[in-house]
Amino acid sequence: MRFDILTLFPGMFDGVFSESIVGRARDAGQVQIAIHNIRDYALDKHHVTDDAPYGGGGGMVLKPEPILGALETVLDAETIARQKATGQIETPVALLSAAGTPFDHDMARAFERFGQIVLICGRYEGVDERVSELAVTHEVSIGDYVLSGGEIAAMVIVEAVTRLVPGVLGDMRAMVEDSHANGLLEYPHYTRPATFRGLSVPDVLVSGDHARVARWRREQALQRTWERRPDLLEDAELSKADRAFLESLEDQQNAPA
Ligand code: ADE
Protein backbone atom coordinates (compact mmCIF):
# COMPACT_ATOMS: atom_id res chain seq x y z
CA MET A 1 0.00 0.00 0.00
CA ARG A 2 1.35 3.40 -0.93
CA PHE A 3 0.41 6.74 0.62
CA ASP A 4 1.45 10.08 -0.88
CA ILE A 5 0.84 12.99 1.47
CA LEU A 6 0.89 16.60 0.29
CA THR A 7 1.49 19.00 3.18
CA LEU A 8 3.01 22.31 4.25
CA PHE A 9 4.28 20.68 7.47
CA PRO A 10 6.23 17.53 6.62
CA GLY A 11 7.90 17.43 10.04
CA MET A 12 4.58 16.71 11.74
CA PHE A 13 4.62 13.13 10.42
CA ASP A 14 8.08 12.04 11.61
CA GLY A 15 7.30 10.41 14.94
CA VAL A 16 3.85 9.11 14.09
CA PHE A 17 5.01 7.17 11.04
CA SER A 18 8.18 5.71 12.55
CA GLU A 19 6.63 4.07 15.62
CA SER A 20 4.34 1.14 16.36
CA ILE A 21 2.33 -0.68 13.67
CA VAL A 22 2.81 1.89 10.91
CA GLY A 23 6.56 2.11 11.61
CA ARG A 24 6.87 -1.68 11.49
CA ALA A 25 4.78 -1.95 8.33
CA ARG A 26 7.06 0.60 6.66
CA ASP A 27 10.20 -1.23 7.78
CA ALA A 28 8.75 -4.49 6.46
CA GLY A 29 7.94 -2.89 3.10
CA GLN A 30 4.20 -3.54 3.53
CA VAL A 31 3.42 0.17 3.21
CA GLN A 32 5.26 3.04 1.57
CA ILE A 33 4.67 6.60 2.75
CA ALA A 34 6.01 9.55 0.78
CA ILE A 35 5.66 13.07 2.17
CA HIS A 36 5.68 15.92 -0.36
CA ASN A 37 6.21 19.50 0.74
CA ILE A 38 3.70 21.69 -1.10
CA ARG A 39 5.99 24.68 -0.58
CA ASP A 40 8.59 23.08 -2.89
CA TYR A 41 6.10 23.51 -5.75
CA ALA A 42 5.33 27.21 -5.23
CA LEU A 43 6.10 29.10 -8.41
CA ASP A 44 7.51 32.37 -7.06
CA LYS A 45 10.91 32.94 -5.53
CA HIS A 46 9.49 33.43 -2.02
CA HIS A 47 7.62 30.10 -2.19
CA VAL A 48 4.29 31.64 -1.29
CA THR A 49 1.55 29.01 -0.94
CA ASP A 50 -1.43 31.07 0.24
CA ASP A 51 -3.26 34.27 -0.64
CA ALA A 52 -6.24 36.38 0.42
CA PRO A 53 -9.71 35.08 -0.47
CA TYR A 54 -11.56 36.55 -3.45
CA GLY A 55 -14.68 38.24 -2.14
CA GLY A 56 -12.95 39.33 1.05
CA GLY A 57 -13.29 37.98 4.55
CA GLY A 58 -10.72 36.75 7.01
CA GLY A 59 -8.01 34.15 6.71
CA MET A 60 -5.95 32.90 3.83
CA VAL A 61 -6.60 30.34 1.10
CA LEU A 62 -4.10 27.79 -0.22
CA LYS A 63 -3.21 28.58 -3.82
CA PRO A 64 -3.99 25.93 -6.44
CA GLU A 65 -0.72 25.95 -8.43
CA PRO A 66 1.62 24.47 -5.78
CA ILE A 67 -0.88 21.73 -4.87
CA LEU A 68 -1.48 20.68 -8.48
CA GLY A 69 2.28 20.91 -9.12
CA ALA A 70 2.99 18.57 -6.21
CA LEU A 71 0.14 16.24 -7.19
CA GLU A 72 1.39 15.90 -10.76
CA THR A 73 4.72 14.53 -9.50
CA VAL A 74 2.75 11.72 -7.85
CA LEU A 75 0.04 11.01 -10.45
CA ASP A 76 0.33 11.90 -14.10
CA ALA A 77 -1.87 14.73 -15.34
CA GLU A 78 -3.77 12.41 -17.72
CA THR A 79 -4.77 10.07 -14.90
CA ILE A 80 -5.88 12.99 -12.72
CA ALA A 81 -8.01 14.42 -15.55
CA ARG A 82 -9.36 11.04 -16.68
CA GLN A 83 -10.61 9.92 -13.28
CA LYS A 84 -12.30 13.27 -12.72
CA ALA A 85 -13.94 13.08 -16.15
CA THR A 86 -15.12 9.47 -16.00
CA GLY A 87 -15.66 9.01 -12.25
CA GLN A 88 -13.72 5.74 -12.62
CA ILE A 89 -11.24 6.12 -9.80
CA GLU A 90 -7.82 4.56 -10.28
CA THR A 91 -6.03 6.28 -7.39
CA PRO A 92 -8.11 8.23 -4.87
CA VAL A 93 -7.05 11.85 -4.40
CA ALA A 94 -8.46 12.75 -0.99
CA LEU A 95 -8.63 16.27 0.38
CA LEU A 96 -8.82 16.41 4.18
CA SER A 97 -11.40 18.97 5.21
CA ALA A 98 -13.92 19.51 7.99
CA ALA A 99 -16.48 19.89 5.19
CA GLY A 100 -15.82 16.39 3.85
CA THR A 101 -17.70 13.09 4.01
CA PRO A 102 -17.16 11.38 7.41
CA PHE A 103 -14.33 8.85 7.37
CA ASP A 104 -15.29 5.36 8.59
CA HIS A 105 -14.19 1.75 8.47
CA ASP A 106 -15.84 1.11 5.10
CA MET A 107 -13.96 4.05 3.56
CA ALA A 108 -10.71 2.73 5.06
CA ARG A 109 -11.41 -0.66 3.45
CA ALA A 110 -12.19 0.97 0.10
CA PHE A 111 -8.94 2.99 0.19
CA GLU A 112 -6.92 -0.11 1.04
CA ARG A 113 -8.28 -1.92 -2.01
CA PHE A 114 -6.91 0.77 -4.35
CA GLY A 115 -3.34 0.04 -3.24
CA GLN A 116 -2.42 3.73 -3.44
CA ILE A 117 -4.00 6.93 -2.17
CA VAL A 118 -3.00 10.59 -2.26
CA LEU A 119 -3.86 12.71 0.80
CA ILE A 120 -3.91 16.50 0.46
CA CYS A 121 -3.68 18.36 3.77
CA GLY A 122 -5.53 21.67 3.75
CA ARG A 123 -4.52 24.56 6.01
CA TYR A 124 -5.74 28.06 6.81
CA GLU A 125 -9.31 28.90 5.82
CA GLY A 126 -9.30 26.37 3.02
CA VAL A 127 -7.99 25.28 -0.33
CA ASP A 128 -8.83 27.00 -3.63
CA GLU A 129 -11.93 25.16 -4.88
CA ARG A 130 -10.37 24.53 -8.30
CA VAL A 131 -8.13 21.89 -6.71
CA SER A 132 -11.32 19.92 -5.99
CA GLU A 133 -12.80 20.67 -9.40
CA LEU A 134 -9.68 19.48 -11.21
CA ALA A 135 -8.27 16.67 -9.11
CA VAL A 136 -9.97 15.67 -5.85
CA THR A 137 -11.98 12.42 -5.89
CA HIS A 138 -12.86 12.32 -2.15
CA GLU A 139 -13.27 15.14 0.35
CA VAL A 140 -12.90 13.52 3.77
CA SER A 141 -13.51 14.66 7.35
CA ILE A 142 -12.44 12.69 10.42
CA GLY A 143 -15.16 14.17 12.62
CA ASP A 144 -17.42 17.08 13.40
CA TYR A 145 -14.82 19.44 14.82
CA VAL A 146 -12.33 21.82 13.22
CA LEU A 147 -8.61 21.06 13.18
CA SER A 148 -5.94 23.58 12.19
CA GLY A 149 -5.13 21.52 9.14
CA GLY A 150 -5.50 18.14 7.52
CA GLU A 151 -2.22 16.65 8.76
CA ILE A 152 -3.58 14.87 11.82
CA ALA A 153 -6.56 13.69 9.77
CA ALA A 154 -4.14 12.23 7.20
CA MET A 155 -2.31 10.39 10.00
CA VAL A 156 -5.62 8.94 11.16
CA ILE A 157 -6.39 7.65 7.67
CA VAL A 158 -2.90 6.20 7.17
CA GLU A 159 -3.11 4.33 10.46
CA ALA A 160 -6.63 2.99 9.89
CA VAL A 161 -5.83 1.87 6.32
CA THR A 162 -2.43 0.37 7.24
CA ARG A 163 -4.12 -1.92 9.78
CA LEU A 164 -6.17 -3.39 6.93
CA VAL A 165 -3.19 -4.21 4.69
CA PRO A 166 -2.86 -8.02 4.64
CA GLY A 167 -0.02 -9.20 6.87
CA VAL A 168 0.37 -5.95 8.83
CA LEU A 169 -1.48 -7.28 11.87
CA GLY A 170 0.14 -10.57 12.73
CA ASP A 171 -2.94 -11.84 14.56
CA MET A 172 -5.77 -11.65 12.04
CA ARG A 173 -8.32 -12.36 14.74
CA ALA A 174 -7.53 -9.01 16.35
CA MET A 175 -8.48 -7.24 13.13
CA VAL A 176 -11.68 -9.17 12.59
CA GLU A 177 -12.84 -8.50 16.14
CA ASP A 178 -11.88 -4.81 16.26
CA SER A 179 -14.59 -2.30 16.99
CA HIS A 180 -16.40 -1.47 13.73
CA ALA A 181 -14.84 -4.28 11.69
CA ASN A 182 -18.01 -6.35 12.18
CA GLY A 183 -20.35 -3.37 12.47
CA LEU A 184 -20.42 -3.47 16.30
CA LEU A 185 -18.33 -1.87 19.04
CA GLU A 186 -15.79 -4.17 20.63
CA TYR A 187 -16.41 -6.19 23.81
CA PRO A 188 -14.39 -5.33 26.97
CA HIS A 189 -10.97 -6.91 27.59
CA TYR A 190 -9.33 -8.14 30.80
CA THR A 191 -5.88 -9.48 31.66
CA ARG A 192 -4.06 -10.47 34.87
CA PRO A 193 -4.38 -9.88 37.79
CA ALA A 194 -7.73 -11.65 38.30
CA THR A 195 -8.64 -9.10 40.99
CA PHE A 196 -7.46 -5.50 40.82
CA ARG A 197 -8.39 -2.94 43.51
CA GLY A 198 -11.36 -5.05 44.46
CA LEU A 199 -12.61 -5.53 40.90
CA SER A 200 -12.72 -9.10 39.61
CA VAL A 201 -12.60 -10.36 36.05
CA PRO A 202 -16.04 -11.70 34.96
CA ASP A 203 -16.32 -15.38 35.95
CA VAL A 204 -17.18 -16.51 32.44
CA LEU A 205 -13.72 -15.47 31.17
CA VAL A 206 -11.96 -17.82 33.57
CA SER A 207 -14.48 -20.66 33.08
CA GLY A 208 -12.55 -22.26 30.21
CA ASP A 209 -15.86 -22.70 28.37
CA HIS A 210 -15.08 -21.27 24.91
CA ALA A 211 -18.65 -21.27 23.70
CA ARG A 212 -19.81 -19.34 26.76
CA VAL A 213 -16.93 -16.87 26.38
CA ALA A 214 -17.85 -16.30 22.73
CA ARG A 215 -21.52 -15.73 23.61
CA TRP A 216 -20.62 -13.38 26.47
CA ARG A 217 -18.33 -11.32 24.19
CA ARG A 218 -20.99 -11.12 21.52
CA GLU A 219 -23.57 -9.93 24.05
CA GLN A 220 -21.18 -7.37 25.51
CA ALA A 221 -20.50 -6.04 22.01
CA LEU A 222 -24.23 -5.88 21.32
CA GLN A 223 -24.99 -4.17 24.64
CA ARG A 224 -22.23 -1.56 24.22
CA THR A 225 -23.36 -0.79 20.71
CA TRP A 226 -26.99 -0.55 21.85
CA GLU A 227 -26.00 1.86 24.65
CA ARG A 228 -23.41 3.99 22.87
CA ARG A 229 -24.03 3.79 19.13
CA PRO A 230 -27.54 2.45 18.46
CA ASP A 231 -27.29 3.85 14.90
CA LEU A 232 -24.78 1.08 14.08
CA LEU A 233 -27.30 -1.66 14.85
CA GLU A 234 -29.34 -0.76 11.77
CA ASP A 235 -26.61 -2.06 9.43
CA ALA A 236 -25.05 -4.76 11.62
CA GLU A 237 -25.46 -8.42 10.69
CA LEU A 238 -27.54 -9.86 13.51
CA SER A 239 -28.50 -13.46 14.20
CA LYS A 240 -31.81 -14.51 15.73
CA ALA A 241 -30.06 -14.89 19.09
CA ASP A 242 -28.59 -11.37 18.74
CA ARG A 243 -32.03 -9.92 18.10
CA ALA A 244 -33.51 -11.78 21.05
CA PHE A 245 -30.74 -10.42 23.28
CA LEU A 246 -31.33 -6.84 22.09
CA GLU A 247 -35.05 -7.28 22.73
CA SER A 248 -34.26 -8.40 26.28
CA LEU A 249 -32.28 -5.15 26.76
CA GLU A 250 -35.25 -3.13 25.50
CA ASP A 251 -37.59 -5.04 27.82
CA GLN A 252 -35.32 -4.40 30.83
CA GLN A 253 -35.24 -0.71 29.97
CA ASN A 254 -39.02 -0.53 29.65
CA ALA A 255 -39.75 -2.57 32.78
CA PRO A 256 -41.27 -0.56 35.64
CA ALA A 257 -38.68 0.11 38.38
N1 ADE B 1 -9.22 19.87 8.53
C1 ADE B 1 -9.76 20.64 9.49
N2 ADE B 1 -10.67 19.98 10.22
C2 ADE B 1 -10.71 18.70 9.70
C3 ADE B 1 -11.47 17.53 10.01
N3 ADE B 1 -12.38 17.51 10.99
N4 ADE B 1 -11.26 16.44 9.27
C4 ADE B 1 -10.37 16.44 8.26
N5 ADE B 1 -9.63 17.51 7.92
C5 ADE B 1 -9.79 18.64 8.64
GROMACS .gro file of N, CA and C and ligand atoms in nm, residues 96-98 140-143 145-147 149-150 153, ligand 1:
model
   49
   96LEU      N    1  -0.835   1.642   0.280
   96LEU     CA    2  -0.882   1.641   0.418
   96LEU      C    3  -0.944   1.775   0.450
   97SER      N    4  -1.067   1.772   0.498
   97SER     CA    5  -1.140   1.897   0.521
   97SER      C    6  -1.254   1.869   0.618
   98ALA      N    7  -1.281   1.966   0.705
   98ALA     CA    8  -1.392   1.951   0.799
   98ALA      C    9  -1.525   1.946   0.725
  140VAL      N   10  -1.272   1.440   0.261
  140VAL     CA   11  -1.290   1.352   0.377
  140VAL      C   12  -1.269   1.429   0.507
  141SER      N   13  -1.362   1.409   0.600
  141SER     CA   14  -1.351   1.466   0.735
  141SER      C   15  -1.333   1.352   0.835
  142ILE      N   16  -1.255   1.374   0.940
  142ILE     CA   17  -1.244   1.269   1.042
  142ILE      C   18  -1.337   1.295   1.160
  143GLY      N   19  -1.421   1.397   1.153
  143GLY     CA   20  -1.516   1.417   1.262
  143GLY      C   21  -1.569   1.559   1.263
  145TYR      N   22  -1.556   1.842   1.406
  145TYR     CA   23  -1.482   1.944   1.482
  145TYR      C   24  -1.381   2.001   1.383
  146VAL      N   25  -1.324   2.117   1.416
  146VAL     CA   26  -1.233   2.182   1.322
  146VAL      C   27  -1.089   2.173   1.372
  147LEU      N   28  -1.004   2.113   1.290
  147LEU     CA   29  -0.861   2.106   1.318
  147LEU      C   30  -0.793   2.223   1.248
  149GLY      N   31  -0.555   2.196   1.046
  149GLY     CA   32  -0.513   2.152   0.914
  149GLY      C   33  -0.541   2.005   0.898
  150GLY      N   34  -0.516   1.953   0.780
  150GLY     CA   35  -0.550   1.814   0.752
  150GLY      C   36  -0.445   1.712   0.794
  153ALA      N   37  -0.554   1.451   1.044
  153ALA     CA   38  -0.656   1.369   0.977
  153ALA      C   39  -0.589   1.269   0.882
  258ADE     N1   40  -0.922   1.987   0.853
  258ADE     C1   41  -0.976   2.064   0.949
  258ADE     N2   42  -1.067   1.998   1.022
  258ADE     C2   43  -1.071   1.870   0.970
  258ADE     C3   44  -1.147   1.753   1.001
  258ADE     N3   45  -1.238   1.751   1.099
  258ADE     N4   46  -1.126   1.644   0.927
  258ADE     C4   47  -1.037   1.644   0.826
  258ADE     N5   48  -0.963   1.751   0.792
  258ADE     C5   49  -0.979   1.864   0.864
   0.00000   0.00000   0.00000
